[in-house]
Each structure stands twice: as C-alpha cells, then as structure tokens.
Short mmCIF file of C-alpha atoms in Angstrom, two decimals:
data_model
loop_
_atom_site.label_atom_id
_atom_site.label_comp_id
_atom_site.label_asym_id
_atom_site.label_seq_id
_atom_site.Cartn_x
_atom_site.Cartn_y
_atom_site.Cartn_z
CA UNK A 20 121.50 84.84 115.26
CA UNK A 21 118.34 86.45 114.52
CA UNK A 22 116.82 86.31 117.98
CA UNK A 23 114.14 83.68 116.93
CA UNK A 24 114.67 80.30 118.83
CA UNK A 25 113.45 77.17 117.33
CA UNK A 26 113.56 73.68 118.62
CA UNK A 27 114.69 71.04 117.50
CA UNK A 28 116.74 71.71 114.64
CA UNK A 29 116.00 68.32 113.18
CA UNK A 30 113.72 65.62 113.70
CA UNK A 31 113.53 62.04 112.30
CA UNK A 32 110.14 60.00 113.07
CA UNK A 33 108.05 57.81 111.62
CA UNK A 34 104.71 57.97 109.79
CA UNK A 35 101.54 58.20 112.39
CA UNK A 36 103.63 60.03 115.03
CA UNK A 37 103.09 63.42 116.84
CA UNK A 38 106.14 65.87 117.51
CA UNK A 39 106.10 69.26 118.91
CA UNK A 40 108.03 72.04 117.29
CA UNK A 41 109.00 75.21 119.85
CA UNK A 42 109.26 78.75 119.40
CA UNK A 43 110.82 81.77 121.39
CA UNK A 44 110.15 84.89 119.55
CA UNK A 45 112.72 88.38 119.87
CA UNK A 46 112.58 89.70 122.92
CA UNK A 47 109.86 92.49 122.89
CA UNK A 48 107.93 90.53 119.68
CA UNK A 49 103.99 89.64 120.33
CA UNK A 50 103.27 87.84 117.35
CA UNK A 51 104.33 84.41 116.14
CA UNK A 52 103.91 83.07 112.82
CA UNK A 53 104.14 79.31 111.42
CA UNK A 54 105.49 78.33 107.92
CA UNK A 55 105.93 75.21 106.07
CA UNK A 56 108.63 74.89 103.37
CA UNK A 57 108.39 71.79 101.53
CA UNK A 58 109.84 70.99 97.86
CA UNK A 59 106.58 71.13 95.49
CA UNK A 60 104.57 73.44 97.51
CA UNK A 61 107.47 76.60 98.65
CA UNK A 62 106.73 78.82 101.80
CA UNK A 63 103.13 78.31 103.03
CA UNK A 64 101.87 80.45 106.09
CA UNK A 65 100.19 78.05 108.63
CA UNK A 66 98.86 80.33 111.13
CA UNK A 67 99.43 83.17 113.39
CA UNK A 68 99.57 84.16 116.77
CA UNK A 69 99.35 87.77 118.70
CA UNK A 70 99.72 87.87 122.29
CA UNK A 71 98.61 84.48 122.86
CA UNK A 72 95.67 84.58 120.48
CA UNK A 73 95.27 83.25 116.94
CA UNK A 74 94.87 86.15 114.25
CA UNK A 75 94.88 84.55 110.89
CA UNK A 76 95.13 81.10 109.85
CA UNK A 77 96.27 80.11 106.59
CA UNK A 78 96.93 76.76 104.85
CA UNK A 79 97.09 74.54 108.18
CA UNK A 80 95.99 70.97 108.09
CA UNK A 81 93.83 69.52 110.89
CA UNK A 82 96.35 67.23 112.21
CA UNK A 83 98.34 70.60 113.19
CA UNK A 84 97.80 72.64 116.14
CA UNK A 85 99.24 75.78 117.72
CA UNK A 86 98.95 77.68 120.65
CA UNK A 87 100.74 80.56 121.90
CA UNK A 88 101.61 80.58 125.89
CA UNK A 89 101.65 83.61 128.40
CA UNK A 90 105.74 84.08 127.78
CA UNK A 91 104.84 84.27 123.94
CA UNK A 92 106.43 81.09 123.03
CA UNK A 93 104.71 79.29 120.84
CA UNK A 94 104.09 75.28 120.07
CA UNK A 95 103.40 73.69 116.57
CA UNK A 96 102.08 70.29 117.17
CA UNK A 97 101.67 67.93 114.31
CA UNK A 98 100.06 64.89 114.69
CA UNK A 99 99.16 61.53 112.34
CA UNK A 100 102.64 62.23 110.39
CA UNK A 101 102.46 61.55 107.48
CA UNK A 102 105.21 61.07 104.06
CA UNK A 103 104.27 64.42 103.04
CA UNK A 104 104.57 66.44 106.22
CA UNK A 105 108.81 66.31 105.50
CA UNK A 106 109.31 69.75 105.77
CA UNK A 107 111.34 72.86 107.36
CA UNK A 108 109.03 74.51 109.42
CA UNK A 109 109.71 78.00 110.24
CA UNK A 110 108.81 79.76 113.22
CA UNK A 111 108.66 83.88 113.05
CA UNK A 112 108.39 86.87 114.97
CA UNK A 113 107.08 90.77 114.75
CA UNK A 114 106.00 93.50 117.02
CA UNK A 115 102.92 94.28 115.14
CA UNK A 116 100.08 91.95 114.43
CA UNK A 117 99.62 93.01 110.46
CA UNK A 118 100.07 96.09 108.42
CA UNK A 119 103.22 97.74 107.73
CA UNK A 120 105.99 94.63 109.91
CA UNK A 121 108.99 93.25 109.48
CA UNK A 122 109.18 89.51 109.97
CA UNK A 123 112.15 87.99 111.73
CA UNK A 124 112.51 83.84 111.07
CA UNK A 125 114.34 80.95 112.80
CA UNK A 126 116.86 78.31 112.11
CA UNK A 127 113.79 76.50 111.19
CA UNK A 128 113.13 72.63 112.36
CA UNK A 129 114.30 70.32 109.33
CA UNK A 130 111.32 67.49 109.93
CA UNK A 131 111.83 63.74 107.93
CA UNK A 132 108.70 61.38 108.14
CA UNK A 133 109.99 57.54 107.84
CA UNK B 9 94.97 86.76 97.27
CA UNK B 10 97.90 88.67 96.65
CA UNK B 11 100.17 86.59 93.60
CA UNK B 12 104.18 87.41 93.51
CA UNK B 13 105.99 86.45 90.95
CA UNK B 14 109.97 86.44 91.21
CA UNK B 15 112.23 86.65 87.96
CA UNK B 16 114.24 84.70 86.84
CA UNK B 17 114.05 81.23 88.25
CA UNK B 18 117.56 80.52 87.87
CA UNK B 19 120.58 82.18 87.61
CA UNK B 20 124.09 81.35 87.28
CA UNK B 21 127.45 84.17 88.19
CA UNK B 22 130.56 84.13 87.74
CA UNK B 23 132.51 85.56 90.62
CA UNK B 24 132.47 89.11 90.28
CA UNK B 25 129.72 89.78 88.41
CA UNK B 26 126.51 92.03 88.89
CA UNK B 27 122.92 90.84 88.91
CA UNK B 28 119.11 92.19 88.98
CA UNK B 29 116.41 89.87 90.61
CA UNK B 30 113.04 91.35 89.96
CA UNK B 31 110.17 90.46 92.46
CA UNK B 32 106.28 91.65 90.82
CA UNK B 33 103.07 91.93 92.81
CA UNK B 34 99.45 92.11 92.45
CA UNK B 35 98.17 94.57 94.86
CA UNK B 36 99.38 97.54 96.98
CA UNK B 37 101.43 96.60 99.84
CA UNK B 38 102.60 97.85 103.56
CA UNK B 39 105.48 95.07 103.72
CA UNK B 40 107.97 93.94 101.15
CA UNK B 41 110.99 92.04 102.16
CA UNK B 42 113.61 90.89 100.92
CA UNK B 43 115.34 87.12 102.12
CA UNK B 44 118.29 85.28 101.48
CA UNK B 45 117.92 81.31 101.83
CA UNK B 46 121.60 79.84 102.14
CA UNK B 47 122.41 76.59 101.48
CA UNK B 48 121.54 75.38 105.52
CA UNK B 49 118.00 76.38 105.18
CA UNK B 50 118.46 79.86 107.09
CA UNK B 51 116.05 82.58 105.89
CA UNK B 52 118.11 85.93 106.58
CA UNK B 53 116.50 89.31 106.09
CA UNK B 54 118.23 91.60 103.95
CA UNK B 55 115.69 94.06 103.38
CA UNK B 56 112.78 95.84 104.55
CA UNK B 57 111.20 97.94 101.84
CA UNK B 58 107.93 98.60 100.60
CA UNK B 59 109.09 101.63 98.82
CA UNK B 60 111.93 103.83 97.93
CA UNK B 61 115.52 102.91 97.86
CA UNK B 62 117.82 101.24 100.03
CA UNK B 63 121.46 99.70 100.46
CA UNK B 64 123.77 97.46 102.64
CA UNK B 65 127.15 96.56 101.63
CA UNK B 66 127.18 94.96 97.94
CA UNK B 67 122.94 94.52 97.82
CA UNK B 68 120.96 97.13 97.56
CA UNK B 69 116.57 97.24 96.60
CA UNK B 70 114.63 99.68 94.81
CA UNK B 71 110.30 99.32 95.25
CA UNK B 72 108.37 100.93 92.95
CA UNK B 73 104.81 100.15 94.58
CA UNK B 74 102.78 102.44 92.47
CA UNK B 75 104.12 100.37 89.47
CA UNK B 76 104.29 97.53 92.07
CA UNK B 77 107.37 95.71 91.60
CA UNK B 78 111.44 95.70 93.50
CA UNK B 79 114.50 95.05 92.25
CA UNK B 80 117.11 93.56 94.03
CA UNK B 81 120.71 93.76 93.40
CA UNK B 82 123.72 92.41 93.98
CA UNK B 83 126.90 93.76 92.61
CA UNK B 84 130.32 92.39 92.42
CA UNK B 85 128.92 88.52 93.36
CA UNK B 86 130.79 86.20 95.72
CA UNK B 87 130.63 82.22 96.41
CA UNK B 88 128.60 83.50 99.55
CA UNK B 89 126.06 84.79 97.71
CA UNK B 90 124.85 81.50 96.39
CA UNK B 91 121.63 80.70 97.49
CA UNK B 92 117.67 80.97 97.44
CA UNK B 93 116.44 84.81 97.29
CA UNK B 94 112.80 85.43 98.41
CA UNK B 95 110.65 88.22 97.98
CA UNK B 96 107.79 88.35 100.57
CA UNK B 97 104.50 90.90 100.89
CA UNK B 98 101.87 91.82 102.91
CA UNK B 99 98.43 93.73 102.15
CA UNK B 100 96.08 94.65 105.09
CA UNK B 101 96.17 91.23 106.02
CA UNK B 102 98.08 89.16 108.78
CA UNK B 103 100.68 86.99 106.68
CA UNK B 104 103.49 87.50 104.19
CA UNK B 105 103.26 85.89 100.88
CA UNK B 106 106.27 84.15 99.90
CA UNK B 107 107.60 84.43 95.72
CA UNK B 108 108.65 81.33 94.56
CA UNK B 109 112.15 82.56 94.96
CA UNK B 110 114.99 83.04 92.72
CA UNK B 111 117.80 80.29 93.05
CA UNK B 112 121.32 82.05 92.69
CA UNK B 113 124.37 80.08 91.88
CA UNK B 114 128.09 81.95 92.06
CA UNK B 115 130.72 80.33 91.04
CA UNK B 116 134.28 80.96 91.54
#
C-alpha cells in the first residue's frame, strides 16, 4: 500500500457521461498530481495541485476538471466521455510542489467508455 | 520539454538471469525515478535517484547526470519481475516525465 487512495478502482460507463475520480494523498503530502495512461499515448501528466491550488497543468482536455479541497483530497472530473478517454488514471502525491520530489502513485482508476 | 528515452523496448529472461535497462535524458535533472508497472496496473517506486548509486535487494540504479543517463538493474530475475519498468524526470518544473517504459518478460 503506498499510502495514495484512489477511488474507484474501476469504472464502466457509457460515451457522453461524467464520473468523478477521488484522491487521498500520504498523510503529510500537499501536492496532488493527475495522470492518464492510455495504450497509444503512455503516461501523460494532466495537472497539478499544491495545497489546494493548481501549479502546473499539462496535457488536460477541457472536458476534465480538478480541484483540490481543504483536507488535500483531490477530484478528477471528466465529463462528455468519450471512446478515447478509456484509460488508468493515476492519482499522486509529494511533499514538495517541484524541484528535487519523490512522487508516490495510486492503485490507479481502470476507466472503460461504452 | 525534457525527452526520455528508455532502452530496450522489449526484453525477454530466463529465470535467473541478469539484465541492464538504460533510461537517457535531455536536460539536467533534480528527480529521477525509477517504477515498476506489474501486470495489475500498479506503479511501485523502486528508486529515487538523480545521481550516484543505489541498491535494494536484487535491483540496484546507477545516474550519471552529468552524462545524463541511469541504469537499472536487476540481477538474478524472477517470474515477479515481469512487468512494465518506467523511468520518470523532473527539471525545475512541476511534473515528471514519463519514458516510454521498458516491457520485461521472465520466464520460468
């Protein structure tokens, strides 16, 4: 267990849906990062939170949205779903904001578009 | 950005044997990791390292960042080892970049 909660593990729904994806970071971790996995396209970095506000933002669509709440958990919600958003979607943590960090990932959230 | 590139693609053990994934990058760094991908998706760090030398158990990573490239090793493979192995980096900015990974296969 790496300390880095994600819900739900999987997640079957069908094309022009929304879902939420959730996040607890390791205890005593600020930031929270987003990444997509998908087949043709490998680990892409979505966006980033530090202590509830966005820091970087990297290949996220504008169907997706994040926030990050008081407690530090964070949200990923996706929205208009379509074929191509079947995807793990990772969820990690670190103390630091940038610079020299170690990153700590979930389970990841397996998501299948219908 | 920064571009990683992971060698080889591909690589097939036999049970027992040793092997050297090499992960190459563009820039200087502050973060290198290294990640295991097992067959369930899981992403489990095995190393922090954006220099020098270290080990745990049968793996063990060497980062040469003035030359800017790490090794990874893992000696006397088992079954378990089978999997996706990532390298990762970060510059001055926020994210790590992912390799495209190296996809180990032991078999028995």
């Amino acid at each position: 267990d790496s300390g880095v909660t994600q819900t739900p593990k999987h997640l079957i729904t069908a094309t022009g849906q929304r879902v939420t994806l959730r996040c607890s970071p390791r205890s005593g971790d600020l930031s929270v990062y987003w990444y997509q996995q998908s087949l043709d396209q490998g680990l892409q970095f979505l966006i980033q939170y530090y202590n509830g506000e966005e820091r970087a933002k990297g290949n996220i669509l504008e169907r997706f949205s994040a926030q990050q709440f008081p407690d530090l958990h964070s949200e990923l919600n996706l929205s208009s779903l379509e074929l191509g958003d079947s995807a793990l979607y990772f969820c990690a943590s670190s103390v630091f904001s940038s610079g020299a960090n170690v990153l700590t990932f979930g389970a990841g959230s397996r998501l299948t578009v219908l | 950005g920064i571009q990683v590139e992971q060698s080889p693609p591909d690589l097939i053990l036999q049970e027992g044997a040793n092997s050297t994934l090499r992960c190459n990058f563009s820039d200087s760094v502050n973060n290198l990791q290294w990640f295991h991908q097992n067959p369930w998706g899981q992403l489990i760090n095995l190393f922090y390292i954006p220099s020098g030398t270290k080990q745990n158990g049968r793996l063990s990573a060497t980062t040469v960042a003035t030359e800017r490239y790490s090794l990874l090793y893992i000696s006397s493979s088992q079954t378990t080892d089978s999997g996706v192995y990532f390298c990762a980096v970060n510059t001055n900015d926020y994210k790590l970049s992912f390799g495209a990974g190296t996809t180990v296969t032991v078999r028995a």
